Steps between C-alpha positions, in 0.01 A plus 500: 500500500747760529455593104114550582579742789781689275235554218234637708719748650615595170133541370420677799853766515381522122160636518574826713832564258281446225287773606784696637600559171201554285391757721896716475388440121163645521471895460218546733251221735207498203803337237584271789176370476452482167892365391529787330257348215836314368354154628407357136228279429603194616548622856181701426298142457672336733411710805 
């Protein structure tokens, strides 16, 4: 049961890192949005 808690926190401290650094990537908020159009097309279809 513990293993259950440990991922979720992981998956949830991950998110917000995630996104912490894709936006110190990202030149301005529009290529934020967009990934910076670097996504490829299985990300593209997948979304």
């Amino acid at each position: 049961m513990a293993v259950d808690y440990l991922v979720i926190v992981v998956y949830l401290a991950g998110l917000p890192a995630m996104g912490w650094w894709g936006m110190r990537r990202a030149r301005s908020k529009s290529e934020f949005l967009v990934a910076g159009r670097r996504l490829g097309p299985a990300m593209y279809s997948s979304t």
